[in-house]
XYZ file of C-alpha atoms in Angstrom:
774
model
C -247.836 -99.281 -103.551
C -245.038 -97.578 -105.020
C -242.753 -98.485 -108.087
C -239.207 -97.470 -108.512
C -238.427 -96.998 -112.435
C -235.079 -98.198 -113.503
C -234.222 -95.627 -116.245
C -230.892 -94.990 -118.140
C -230.707 -98.755 -119.115
C -227.659 -99.424 -121.653
C -227.473 -101.810 -124.285
C -224.730 -104.140 -123.501
C -223.859 -105.117 -127.641
C -224.004 -101.309 -128.734
C -223.571 -99.258 -126.008
C -226.740 -97.234 -126.761
C -229.631 -96.251 -124.364
C -232.357 -99.031 -124.357
C -235.364 -97.665 -126.203
C -237.505 -100.201 -126.525
C -238.609 -104.284 -125.184
C -239.638 -106.803 -126.928
C -242.247 -108.909 -125.315
C -242.343 -111.630 -127.488
C -238.116 -112.665 -127.154
C -236.893 -114.990 -124.893
C -236.166 -114.844 -121.546
C -232.496 -113.480 -122.100
C -232.597 -110.084 -121.184
C -229.936 -109.478 -123.811
C -232.863 -109.981 -126.503
C -235.599 -108.464 -124.819
C -233.910 -104.830 -124.189
C -233.491 -103.091 -127.593
C -231.276 -99.878 -128.601
C -231.690 -97.950 -131.866
C -228.934 -100.520 -133.555
C -231.080 -103.352 -132.286
C -234.268 -101.802 -133.820
C -232.785 -101.720 -137.222
C -231.519 -104.834 -137.458
C -234.671 -106.367 -136.522
C -236.355 -104.852 -139.120
C -233.638 -105.513 -141.682
C -233.127 -102.027 -142.635
C -229.943 -102.161 -144.617
C -230.144 -98.856 -146.235
C -231.065 -97.392 -142.541
C -228.341 -95.485 -140.559
C -227.746 -93.158 -137.554
C -227.846 -89.282 -138.319
C -224.400 -89.231 -136.614
C -223.408 -91.806 -138.919
C -224.544 -90.360 -141.886
C -223.284 -86.945 -141.196
C -219.548 -88.592 -140.483
C -220.379 -90.847 -143.695
C -221.047 -87.035 -145.749
C -217.682 -85.494 -144.358
C -215.768 -88.963 -145.417
C -217.644 -88.758 -148.939
C -216.659 -84.681 -149.453
C -213.176 -85.415 -148.333
C -212.787 -88.189 -151.075
C -214.783 -86.216 -153.697
C -212.214 -83.026 -152.426
C -209.022 -85.527 -152.956
C -210.131 -86.873 -156.638
C -211.067 -83.460 -157.797
C -207.349 -82.506 -156.491
C -205.850 -85.198 -158.414
C -207.661 -84.665 -161.441
C -207.005 -81.173 -161.494
C -203.283 -81.979 -161.117
C -203.295 -84.566 -163.882
C -204.694 -81.878 -166.360
C -201.990 -79.305 -164.989
C -199.015 -81.798 -165.761
C -200.517 -82.861 -168.812
C -201.339 -79.230 -170.102
C -197.851 -78.087 -168.873
C -196.343 -81.170 -171.301
C -198.531 -79.944 -174.089
C -196.952 -76.030 -173.662
C -193.659 -77.521 -173.700
C -194.318 -79.144 -176.765
C -196.034 -76.287 -178.373
C -192.718 -73.737 -176.949
C -190.314 -76.051 -179.122
C -192.501 -76.074 -181.879
C -192.555 -72.269 -181.850
C -188.403 -71.973 -181.285
C -188.423 -74.617 -184.214
C -191.006 -72.267 -186.309
C -189.002 -69.141 -185.311
C -185.860 -70.504 -186.135
C -187.141 -71.437 -189.586
C -189.223 -68.433 -190.402
C -185.971 -66.640 -189.411
C -183.614 -68.354 -191.797
C -186.408 -67.869 -194.855
C -186.608 -64.190 -194.169
C -182.951 -63.553 -194.139
C -183.239 -65.046 -197.345
C -185.868 -63.226 -198.651
C -184.545 -60.119 -197.693
C -181.266 -60.914 -198.944
C -182.987 -61.327 -202.739
C -184.716 -58.330 -202.122
C -181.310 -56.059 -201.437
C -179.565 -57.927 -204.127
C -182.711 -57.170 -206.367
C -182.575 -53.087 -205.456
C -178.708 -53.007 -205.847
C -178.926 -54.391 -209.443
C -181.731 -52.001 -209.939
C -179.809 -49.065 -208.683
C -176.862 -50.113 -210.765
C -178.907 -50.387 -213.679
C -180.145 -46.704 -213.226
C -176.386 -45.548 -212.709
C -175.061 -47.120 -215.411
C -174.119 -45.957 -218.851
C -174.642 -48.001 -221.906
C -171.675 -47.904 -224.441
C -172.559 -47.023 -227.885
C -171.621 -50.040 -230.076
C -172.470 -48.285 -233.563
C -172.554 -51.666 -235.710
C -174.070 -53.849 -233.326
C -177.182 -51.055 -232.145
C -177.883 -50.278 -235.680
C -178.371 -54.158 -236.274
C -180.832 -54.221 -233.271
C -182.501 -51.298 -234.256
C -182.864 -52.670 -238.070
C -184.783 -55.480 -236.664
C -187.293 -53.855 -234.406
C -187.806 -50.709 -236.434
C -191.562 -50.616 -237.500
C -191.578 -47.064 -239.548
C -192.064 -43.796 -239.136
C -190.254 -43.569 -236.326
C -191.866 -46.665 -234.273
C -190.300 -49.130 -232.665
C -191.128 -52.034 -231.042
C -190.229 -52.778 -227.366
C -187.064 -55.112 -227.012
C -187.679 -58.163 -224.992
C -185.228 -58.629 -222.346
C -184.741 -62.278 -221.470
C -184.542 -62.793 -217.523
C -182.440 -65.094 -215.664
C -185.396 -66.797 -213.162
C -182.865 -69.626 -212.003
C -181.715 -68.197 -208.849
C -185.374 -66.890 -208.157
C -186.812 -70.250 -208.765
C -183.979 -72.055 -206.592
C -185.301 -69.877 -203.932
C -188.785 -70.281 -204.375
C -188.140 -74.305 -203.877
C -185.988 -73.760 -200.898
C -188.702 -72.080 -199.240
C -191.252 -74.306 -200.373
C -188.967 -77.398 -199.161
C -188.136 -75.890 -195.921
C -192.188 -74.746 -195.247
C -193.318 -78.525 -195.908
C -190.420 -79.965 -194.032
C -191.366 -78.404 -190.806
C -194.260 -81.163 -189.977
C -191.550 -83.418 -189.921
C -190.065 -82.729 -186.521
C -190.859 -84.872 -183.462
C -192.747 -82.431 -181.275
C -195.612 -82.798 -184.076
C -196.207 -86.533 -182.974
C -195.519 -85.309 -179.433
C -198.172 -83.120 -179.278
C -200.936 -85.267 -180.945
C -199.860 -88.075 -178.631
C -200.512 -85.912 -175.428
C -203.782 -84.432 -177.000
C -205.061 -88.167 -177.297
C -203.959 -88.894 -173.783
C -205.397 -86.127 -172.194
C -208.923 -87.124 -174.383
C -208.464 -91.104 -173.452
C -207.616 -89.814 -169.631
C -210.630 -87.656 -169.393
C -212.642 -89.646 -171.805
C -213.455 -86.062 -173.779
C -215.628 -87.014 -177.293
C -216.184 -90.633 -176.044
C -220.320 -91.037 -176.022
C -222.146 -90.770 -172.160
C -224.170 -94.041 -171.074
C -228.065 -93.024 -172.088
C -229.200 -95.379 -168.972
C -229.140 -94.408 -165.531
C -229.126 -96.903 -163.069
C -229.509 -96.105 -159.339
C -226.466 -96.676 -156.906
C -228.027 -100.058 -155.547
C -229.346 -100.999 -159.027
C -227.600 -104.265 -160.945
C -226.888 -102.476 -164.406
C -228.334 -104.528 -166.968
C -228.756 -104.515 -170.519
C -231.817 -103.732 -172.231
C -232.205 -106.985 -174.092
C -233.770 -110.181 -172.078
C -232.331 -113.510 -172.266
C -234.080 -115.624 -175.257
C -234.056 -118.772 -173.089
C -235.608 -117.309 -169.579
C -236.793 -114.179 -170.400
C -234.990 -112.664 -167.512
C -232.505 -109.117 -167.772
C -229.005 -109.740 -168.790
C -226.832 -109.023 -166.185
C -223.354 -110.714 -166.676
C -221.177 -111.024 -169.915
C -219.773 -114.333 -170.417
C -216.279 -114.673 -171.532
C -215.610 -118.241 -171.674
C -217.135 -119.546 -175.029
C -215.115 -122.456 -175.765
C -218.760 -124.372 -176.267
C -220.249 -123.682 -179.711
C -223.833 -123.471 -178.523
C -222.954 -121.195 -175.293
C -224.007 -117.541 -175.743
C -222.123 -114.397 -174.836
C -224.869 -113.053 -172.617
C -226.230 -114.645 -169.615
C -229.081 -113.649 -166.790
C -229.236 -114.572 -163.379
C -231.016 -118.418 -164.586
C -227.862 -118.736 -166.747
C -225.537 -118.209 -164.064
C -227.290 -120.685 -161.955
C -227.591 -123.194 -164.859
C -223.311 -122.893 -165.519
C -222.133 -121.381 -162.374
C -218.119 -122.050 -163.382
C -218.597 -120.342 -166.823
C -216.072 -117.152 -166.796
C -218.707 -114.240 -166.154
C -218.097 -110.598 -165.471
C -221.094 -107.640 -164.842
C -222.302 -105.866 -167.439
C -220.488 -102.702 -166.042
C -217.013 -104.063 -166.008
C -217.616 -105.537 -169.445
C -218.401 -101.493 -170.497
C -215.418 -100.241 -168.733
C -213.060 -103.204 -170.426
C -214.445 -101.966 -173.816
C -214.105 -98.285 -173.721
C -210.473 -99.375 -172.344
C -209.895 -101.248 -175.331
C -211.251 -98.610 -177.386
C -208.690 -96.001 -175.736
C -206.094 -98.160 -176.314
C -206.621 -98.705 -180.053
C -207.360 -95.121 -180.800
C -203.769 -94.489 -179.089
C -202.166 -97.431 -181.186
C -203.903 -95.845 -184.359
C -202.480 -92.502 -183.582
C -199.175 -93.743 -183.111
C -199.236 -95.767 -185.874
C -200.348 -92.933 -187.776
C -197.893 -90.593 -186.898
C -195.372 -92.983 -187.346
C -196.429 -93.201 -190.847
C -196.428 -89.779 -191.425
C -193.245 -89.455 -190.183
C -191.740 -91.941 -192.466
C -193.419 -90.216 -195.652
C -191.970 -87.062 -194.451
C -188.309 -88.344 -193.638
C -188.840 -90.269 -197.396
C -190.262 -86.808 -199.297
C -187.125 -84.697 -197.022
C -184.318 -87.232 -198.589
C -185.885 -87.042 -202.112
C -186.253 -83.165 -202.125
C -182.432 -83.120 -200.713
C -181.534 -85.240 -203.708
C -183.501 -83.266 -206.241
C -182.201 -79.996 -204.758
C -178.108 -81.463 -205.202
C -178.965 -82.906 -208.549
C -180.856 -79.364 -209.420
C -177.449 -77.465 -208.077
C -174.933 -79.762 -209.505
C -176.453 -80.059 -212.945
C -177.033 -76.205 -212.953
C -173.470 -75.604 -211.877
C -172.144 -77.997 -214.603
C -174.259 -76.178 -217.426
C -172.900 -72.889 -216.221
C -169.439 -73.796 -216.332
C -169.604 -75.158 -219.516
C -171.496 -72.438 -221.275
C -168.977 -70.187 -219.178
C -166.071 -72.289 -221.154
C -168.150 -72.134 -224.663
C -168.436 -68.284 -224.046
C -164.817 -68.229 -223.254
C -164.102 -70.206 -226.673
C -166.581 -67.700 -228.994
C -164.601 -64.632 -227.359
C -161.402 -66.263 -228.184
C -162.677 -67.133 -231.444
C -163.902 -63.538 -232.401
C -160.482 -62.058 -231.088
C -158.595 -64.717 -233.578
C -161.053 -63.141 -236.506
C -160.088 -59.671 -236.051
C -156.171 -60.612 -237.032
C -154.981 -58.510 -239.641
C -154.490 -60.326 -242.824
C -152.397 -57.671 -244.788
C -148.961 -56.536 -243.050
C -148.758 -53.424 -245.518
C -150.772 -51.029 -242.974
C -147.939 -52.606 -240.089
C -145.339 -50.740 -238.267
C -141.914 -52.131 -239.055
C -141.500 -53.374 -235.338
C -144.438 -55.399 -236.084
C -143.455 -56.539 -239.761
C -140.019 -57.773 -238.282
C -141.957 -59.976 -235.779
C -143.896 -61.465 -238.379
C -140.320 -61.676 -240.452
C -139.529 -63.531 -237.229
C -142.128 -65.810 -236.837
C -142.052 -66.796 -240.647
C -138.459 -67.645 -240.509
C -138.715 -70.242 -238.031
C -138.820 -73.765 -238.942
C -142.000 -75.051 -237.303
C -144.577 -71.976 -237.969
C -147.190 -73.443 -235.734
C -145.070 -74.950 -232.628
C -146.098 -71.744 -230.464
C -149.887 -72.420 -231.572
C -149.958 -76.325 -231.104
C -148.094 -75.605 -227.515
C -151.024 -73.474 -226.339
C -153.435 -75.710 -227.942
C -151.785 -78.490 -225.234
C -151.874 -76.385 -222.754
C -155.526 -75.752 -223.440
C -156.286 -79.510 -223.407
C -154.383 -79.877 -220.499
C -156.728 -77.536 -218.527
C -159.754 -78.987 -220.423
C -158.812 -82.826 -219.312
C -158.929 -81.277 -215.463
C -162.058 -79.293 -216.167
C -163.706 -82.729 -217.309
C -162.439 -84.303 -214.750
C -163.935 -82.270 -212.294
C -167.413 -82.276 -214.081
C -167.037 -86.329 -213.802
C -166.755 -86.228 -210.180
C -169.373 -84.111 -209.585
C -171.414 -86.751 -211.688
C -170.123 -89.902 -210.039
C -170.837 -87.961 -206.515
C -174.427 -87.374 -208.146
C -174.491 -91.506 -208.298
C -173.125 -91.926 -204.643
C -175.879 -89.724 -203.687
C -178.608 -91.461 -205.176
C -177.290 -94.755 -204.071
C -177.166 -93.552 -200.576
C -180.624 -92.104 -200.692
C -181.827 -95.499 -201.802
C -180.261 -96.964 -198.505
C -182.172 -94.076 -196.210
C -185.566 -94.912 -197.813
C -184.680 -98.674 -197.090
C -183.772 -97.511 -193.493
C -187.101 -95.764 -193.088
C -189.268 -98.574 -194.633
C -187.428 -101.118 -191.947
C -188.022 -98.637 -189.258
C -184.382 -98.806 -188.712
C -183.660 -97.255 -185.021
C -180.545 -95.475 -186.152
C -180.498 -91.573 -187.190
C -180.606 -90.999 -191.119
C -177.969 -89.382 -192.844
C -178.988 -86.778 -195.279
C -177.161 -85.744 -198.242
C -176.402 -82.408 -197.026
C -174.391 -84.231 -193.954
C -172.330 -85.892 -196.404
C -171.481 -83.073 -198.333
C -170.448 -81.050 -194.879
C -168.334 -84.169 -193.820
C -166.724 -83.928 -197.301
C -166.197 -80.611 -196.693
C -164.889 -80.632 -192.922
C -163.329 -83.859 -192.879
C -161.196 -82.802 -190.204
C -163.917 -82.083 -187.748
C -163.105 -83.367 -184.429
C -166.428 -83.039 -183.180
C -167.873 -86.504 -181.179
C -171.158 -86.072 -182.845
C -169.820 -85.331 -186.254
C -166.951 -88.065 -185.478
C -169.956 -90.985 -184.841
C -171.842 -89.953 -187.620
C -168.795 -91.054 -190.068
C -169.094 -94.595 -188.258
C -172.814 -94.211 -190.371
C -171.404 -92.994 -193.125
C -169.195 -95.972 -193.410
C -171.939 -98.355 -192.691
C -173.811 -96.975 -195.757
C -170.459 -97.183 -197.927
C -170.166 -100.787 -196.823
C -173.747 -101.130 -198.130
C -172.908 -99.353 -201.130
C -170.276 -101.908 -202.128
C -172.069 -104.601 -201.428
C -174.804 -103.472 -203.719
C -172.404 -102.786 -206.431
C -170.843 -106.372 -205.939
C -174.329 -107.974 -206.333
C -175.268 -105.612 -209.092
C -171.650 -106.794 -210.844
C -172.525 -110.900 -210.160
C -175.837 -110.086 -211.832
C -174.342 -108.302 -215.103
C -171.523 -110.947 -215.291
C -174.531 -113.411 -215.361
C -176.557 -111.588 -218.041
C -173.276 -111.386 -220.322
C -172.602 -115.072 -219.177
C -176.235 -116.089 -220.971
C -175.889 -113.977 -224.084
C -172.259 -115.570 -224.726
C -173.550 -118.813 -224.248
C -176.309 -117.716 -226.699
C -173.932 -116.328 -229.106
C -175.564 -112.906 -228.849
C -173.046 -111.301 -227.277
C -170.824 -110.361 -230.711
C -173.436 -109.022 -232.195
C -174.535 -106.673 -229.285
C -171.170 -105.042 -229.570
C -170.641 -104.700 -233.232
C -170.700 -100.753 -232.722
C -167.165 -98.827 -232.310
C -168.857 -96.829 -229.402
C -170.437 -100.192 -227.914
C -166.778 -101.946 -228.429
C -165.115 -99.149 -226.138
C -167.895 -99.631 -223.303
C -167.085 -103.370 -223.209
C -163.592 -102.774 -223.022
C -163.872 -100.463 -220.300
C -166.405 -103.035 -218.623
C -163.689 -105.456 -218.556
C -161.333 -102.916 -217.225
C -163.917 -102.402 -214.504
C -164.338 -106.076 -213.976
C -160.735 -107.032 -213.427
C -161.292 -104.514 -210.440
C -164.013 -105.986 -209.034
C -163.088 -109.657 -209.488
C -160.053 -109.122 -207.670
C -161.883 -107.540 -204.923
C -164.555 -110.171 -204.591
C -161.294 -112.720 -204.602
C -159.711 -111.081 -201.965
C -162.764 -111.306 -199.908
C -163.081 -115.409 -200.507
C -159.158 -115.489 -199.885
C -159.533 -113.711 -196.736
C -161.916 -116.549 -195.767
C -160.319 -119.214 -197.331
C -156.806 -118.214 -195.324
C -158.933 -118.310 -192.048
C -160.466 -121.422 -193.168
C -156.929 -122.666 -193.357
C -155.744 -121.128 -189.928
C -158.436 -123.096 -188.531
C -157.305 -126.376 -190.214
C -153.972 -125.442 -189.243
C -154.546 -124.841 -185.532
C -156.428 -128.284 -185.613
C -153.440 -130.245 -187.128
C -151.175 -128.281 -184.617
C -153.610 -129.532 -181.807
C -153.474 -133.132 -183.725
C -150.011 -133.065 -183.390
C -149.967 -132.180 -179.568
C -151.866 -135.523 -179.052
C -149.328 -137.656 -181.389
C -146.422 -136.184 -179.563
C -148.101 -136.673 -175.945
C -148.754 -140.303 -177.281
C -145.323 -140.876 -178.669
C -144.058 -139.284 -174.965
C -146.155 -142.207 -173.356
C -144.749 -144.760 -175.726
C -141.300 -143.536 -174.519
C -142.069 -144.092 -170.958
C -143.352 -147.724 -171.617
C -140.554 -148.165 -173.432
C -138.279 -146.933 -170.462
C -140.084 -148.896 -168.320
C -139.206 -151.714 -170.273
C -135.632 -151.199 -170.502
C -135.882 -150.819 -166.885
C -137.416 -154.296 -166.581
C -134.718 -155.841 -169.045
C -131.894 -154.452 -167.140
C -133.749 -156.311 -163.883
C -133.918 -159.510 -165.872
C -130.071 -159.085 -167.141
C -129.332 -159.224 -163.328
C -131.522 -161.669 -162.807
C -129.588 -163.994 -165.726
C -126.135 -162.809 -164.153
C -127.263 -164.192 -160.744
C -128.416 -167.446 -161.804
C -125.649 -168.079 -164.451
C -123.782 -169.318 -161.013
C -126.059 -172.587 -161.253
C -126.212 -173.015 -164.913
C -127.376 -176.899 -164.989
C -130.299 -175.887 -162.598
C -131.264 -172.500 -164.242
C -130.497 -173.558 -167.860
C -134.562 -173.557 -168.304
C -135.352 -170.819 -166.633
C -132.785 -168.974 -168.635
C -134.543 -169.944 -171.889
C -137.647 -168.679 -170.615
C -136.303 -165.264 -169.605
C -134.580 -164.829 -172.905
C -137.307 -165.595 -174.674
C -139.169 -163.123 -172.747
C -136.451 -160.472 -173.454
C -136.975 -161.341 -177.294
C -140.562 -160.549 -177.169
C -140.142 -157.566 -175.330
C -137.474 -156.274 -177.767
C -140.032 -156.975 -180.641
C -142.738 -155.413 -178.995
C -140.823 -152.085 -178.705
C -139.590 -152.223 -181.792
C -142.666 -152.651 -183.249
C -144.206 -149.619 -180.991
C -141.362 -147.413 -182.247
C -141.664 -148.104 -186.137
C -145.604 -148.014 -185.597
C -145.356 -144.325 -183.638
C -142.618 -142.802 -186.298
C -144.370 -144.013 -189.292
C -147.523 -141.969 -187.557
C -145.253 -139.124 -186.810
C -144.226 -138.936 -190.133
C -147.371 -139.059 -191.927
C -148.528 -136.269 -189.679
C -145.601 -134.435 -190.058
C -145.836 -134.511 -193.965
C -149.633 -133.736 -193.780
C -148.723 -130.643 -191.548
C -145.682 -129.557 -194.189
C -148.146 -130.080 -196.990
C -150.846 -127.418 -195.234
C -148.125 -125.259 -194.302
C -146.877 -124.870 -198.018
C -150.339 -124.476 -199.118
C -150.883 -121.342 -196.543
C -147.708 -119.507 -197.658
C -148.307 -120.032 -201.046
C -151.860 -118.451 -200.534
C -150.394 -116.011 -198.666
C -147.590 -115.047 -201.615
C -150.759 -115.044 -203.947
C -152.339 -112.275 -201.871
C -148.726 -109.804 -201.545
C -147.368 -107.914 -203.901
C -143.565 -108.058 -203.379
C -141.694 -104.931 -203.742
C -138.292 -104.932 -206.114
C -136.339 -102.077 -205.274
C -135.453 -103.660 -202.030
C -134.240 -107.294 -201.044
C -136.399 -109.923 -200.088
C -133.908 -110.732 -197.102
C -134.408 -106.704 -195.964
C -138.451 -106.731 -196.796
C -138.616 -109.686 -194.146
C -136.869 -107.795 -191.990
C -139.446 -104.404 -192.464
C -142.349 -106.703 -192.305
C -141.136 -108.047 -189.040
C -140.317 -104.562 -187.824
C -143.641 -103.329 -188.662
C -145.799 -106.388 -187.082
C -143.450 -105.873 -183.766
C -145.079 -102.050 -183.632
C -148.232 -102.508 -184.731
C -148.854 -105.719 -182.948
C -150.900 -107.122 -186.215
C -150.035 -109.541 -188.798
C -149.552 -108.292 -192.388
C -152.520 -110.256 -194.018
C -151.811 -109.225 -197.971
C -149.948 -105.950 -199.806
C -151.201 -104.372 -202.985
C -148.917 -102.477 -205.291
C -150.819 -99.351 -205.869
C -148.084 -96.790 -207.001
C -145.160 -97.269 -209.113
C -143.195 -94.027 -210.471
C -142.347 -95.497 -213.611
C -145.290 -96.756 -214.660
C -148.033 -94.248 -213.203
C -145.773 -90.992 -213.645
C -143.125 -89.487 -211.437
C -144.834 -86.573 -210.000
C -147.290 -85.505 -206.786
C -150.594 -85.492 -208.891
C -150.358 -89.005 -210.121
C -149.058 -90.244 -206.724
C -151.961 -88.209 -204.742
C -154.565 -89.895 -207.208
C -153.208 -93.357 -206.018
C -152.951 -92.726 -202.113
C -155.544 -90.417 -201.314
C -157.455 -91.738 -198.505
C -154.928 -95.030 -198.292
C -153.657 -96.091 -194.139
C -150.663 -97.998 -193.944
C -148.262 -97.516 -196.710
C -144.967 -98.705 -196.964
C -142.934 -96.303 -199.080
C -139.715 -96.926 -201.011
C -137.410 -94.434 -203.082
C -134.577 -95.252 -205.098
C -132.298 -92.057 -206.243
C -130.452 -91.703 -208.948
C -127.317 -92.035 -206.945
C -128.474 -95.545 -206.338
C -129.426 -95.216 -202.757
C -132.423 -97.082 -201.882
C -134.496 -95.688 -198.740
C -138.035 -95.353 -197.509
C -140.595 -95.172 -194.756
C -143.908 -97.260 -193.307
C -146.937 -95.046 -191.351
C -150.090 -96.249 -190.700
C -151.387 -92.870 -190.800
C -154.005 -91.467 -193.299
C -152.416 -89.712 -196.500
C -155.389 -87.135 -197.507
C -154.954 -84.736 -200.448
C -157.049 -81.696 -199.373
C -156.006 -81.497 -195.845
C -152.296 -79.623 -195.691
C -150.340 -80.620 -192.184
C -148.548 -82.566 -190.089
C -150.151 -86.026 -188.778
C -149.973 -87.713 -184.952
C -149.012 -91.105 -184.661
C -150.006 -92.205 -181.295
C -149.297 -95.588 -181.771
C -145.600 -94.739 -182.444
C -145.590 -97.315 -185.382
C -143.807 -95.118 -188.455
C -140.515 -95.620 -188.824
C -137.690 -94.488 -191.677
C -134.994 -96.768 -193.336
C -131.969 -97.023 -195.240
C -131.109 -100.132 -197.223
C -127.998 -98.781 -198.564
C -127.114 -98.559 -194.853
C -128.982 -101.401 -193.333
C -130.327 -98.855 -190.693
C -133.863 -97.999 -188.995
C -134.617 -94.964 -187.737
C -138.160 -95.383 -185.351
C -140.370 -92.098 -184.196
C -139.345 -90.193 -181.326
C -142.201 -90.006 -178.616
C -141.913 -86.074 -178.571
C -142.196 -85.809 -181.919
C -145.071 -88.156 -182.629
C -147.572 -85.054 -184.139
C -145.352 -84.794 -186.653
C -145.075 -87.966 -188.148
C -146.116 -87.218 -191.673
C -146.555 -84.091 -193.376
C -149.569 -83.645 -196.199
C -149.613 -81.581 -198.796
C -151.186 -81.027 -202.211
C -148.187 -79.982 -203.997
C -145.577 -82.334 -202.561
C -144.750 -85.651 -202.487
C -145.102 -88.057 -199.441
C -142.789 -86.384 -196.630
C -142.140 -87.455 -192.984
C -141.034 -85.343 -189.915
C -141.008 -81.854 -189.270
C -138.238 -79.969 -190.674
C -137.918 -82.237 -192.797
C -136.666 -85.909 -192.432
C -137.600 -86.409 -195.464
C -139.138 -83.891 -198.086
C -139.957 -85.112 -201.677
C -140.804 -81.925 -204.203
C -143.693 -81.843 -206.543
C -141.446 -83.175 -209.681
C -139.867 -86.195 -207.479
C -136.278 -84.160 -207.865
C -136.576 -81.611 -205.590
C -136.516 -81.626 -202.192
C -134.177 -81.934 -198.795
C -133.470 -84.088 -195.714
C -132.684 -83.011 -192.337
C -132.797 -86.696 -190.333
C -132.874 -86.885 -186.855
C -135.006 -84.372 -186.478
C -138.068 -86.074 -185.543
C -136.935 -89.888 -186.151
C -134.263 -91.183 -183.824
C -130.691 -91.211 -185.378
C -128.796 -91.535 -182.672
C -128.174 -95.321 -182.650
C -125.913 -94.397 -185.386
C -122.867 -92.488 -186.044
C -124.162 -90.411 -189.282
C -121.577 -87.605 -190.743
C -123.860 -85.646 -192.898
C -127.768 -86.021 -191.873
C -128.706 -83.900 -195.623
C -127.317 -86.499 -197.821
C -127.501 -89.769 -195.867
C -130.495 -91.172 -197.244
C -130.294 -89.712 -200.752
C -126.454 -89.820 -201.161
C -126.456 -86.583 -202.787
C -128.384 -83.008 -201.669
C -131.625 -83.708 -203.668
C -133.625 -86.756 -203.819
C -133.566 -86.825 -207.849
C -135.553 -90.098 -207.737
C -135.289 -92.774 -210.172
C -138.050 -94.980 -209.166
C -140.584 -95.046 -206.262
C -142.716 -97.880 -204.898
C -145.942 -97.527 -202.957
C -147.600 -100.510 -201.373
C -150.735 -100.906 -199.409
C -150.675 -103.675 -196.480
C -153.824 -105.169 -195.121
C -153.319 -106.028 -191.323
C -155.087 -108.000 -188.703
């Protein structure tokens, strides 16, 4: 009997060749015939795979590992490139700083070498009397002398060393340092450099557990409990704890370890940023204090050197005067004649007194300059305090150093955009200084009031010098009160304006109510007319309509009485509101008058026309005006005038010549003493005027760049050419009216004398008012 073999049978489930037969399986052939996959499933071999599958898995694993290595290498390259750019920036900064330091050192070396060469080649003159006196002091006998101790001026050398030290200490203040530290910290945290590697190793199929066991069940700790709302529950959990409390928030030990490492990395980064921020703040504070120290040392050294120079000059003058020959016996004839002429004068000391007065004027200017330097030191001190407060509060704006302030003062005309916006910050710091000054004044005034109440004020200021200081305090107190009162008055004016607007709104409501009442009256009048027509119609039959007429007449009377009452009440309310409005308007005008200084040279009517023209051109209202300069009071010369108007805007200038002509000008431009030249008025608000001729001369648009002319040796002048030119003594000057300001609207015969009434200004009076516009 022959048997036919059935070979190459294929598994219908996995499409593999049949390798075995399960004789104990069910009758279905799908379950009897087994391939390789079926055998693996029957023996529950979750870790058993085919060789081909294992090879494919190995290839995929290697590709993933390669991609991950490439990604890690690219991240490493990017981090190192960022670190390299930061290091290059620091290197550039170091190179600049070291080049500057090297230049200063070389400069100092060259100056010292030149000084040594000059000493070698120079020849000392022989002053017999002085040299013998010096030799007698150091002579020891037997032709032996002590060495002369030469005093060496080390101030410049010490300043150079301090400068080098400050530059080196401020190098670490740049931002790239903190960026480098942050980059290094990020690289370490990214690649887990410096972190402790776990000591325990687990098989990849084994669940990581802690080396501790559960106190309750004695099992390995495999999960971490994060929902610790109950006091008695533990933060560690084994498999029994998880079965007992399945609703708790669990994470694996591996996830907890990963989160803990991430948290440590974040905290290290936070600590690094915080420490770098504190380090930067300390460096900024040190830089500000060092700048203040340098400017203090430099300013005080300059003041001392200038004072010593003046003292030495005075000593030399005194020595020269001591060498004057007292006897006239040995003089020649011409010198004796000069002495005779001198002795014949009535006031023989007049020339000497005149020279001393001139010297006093020079000394006054000298001491005024030193006072300005010391006042600048006080300002720098306050600005440094403001910078420290900004550093403490971590202000996001850039700090303003003292050197920047000095450069802004020296180059105020700089048109650089960055420099222009730095002035905004400088203005903000000046305003904060003004607020501090106001608060300081209020506290000081409170202390003085307390002493005055206790009766101790007179005891403190009993000495003459103390009384002078107290009088100077009273003078400054008037200025501070005026400034504080101006700010308070501004707030009061704004509140009054709001109240006035509210009253106007209520007046409009009353007016609408009155209009409605008038409409009601008109309707009632129309009804009355209709009733009159009905009466005339019904008068034909008086006997029948007498009662109806009487009732109609009564209705008419009642309506008329109602109309009269409504009119009276409306009129009464309107009169009351008008009285309130008039009272508030008068109070508002009186407050505005208190804040305005009225000019004395021009008439009130002409002043109103000037103010109206200013408001039309500037499109703003004049809130108040202050008389800042009066020639007969402050001094009729350019020096006194510039001391009052320097740095001011919106000035109304009024002149009166000795011929009686009154003229002047208005401009919104700023007057700066140290910046000579023309100033542009892009708003075209500037104009000239003549009260004598009742004329106004606006600025030409083509000549808006020559609105005013500033010069420290002239008075306030206008136009190119000039339309108005005031000399230094306020008597000399000229006028070429019509050069920059429009005069075609008038028929002017002589443009050089039209304003002055004469060839030169020859001023009798000058008023300058500062206007506050809003």
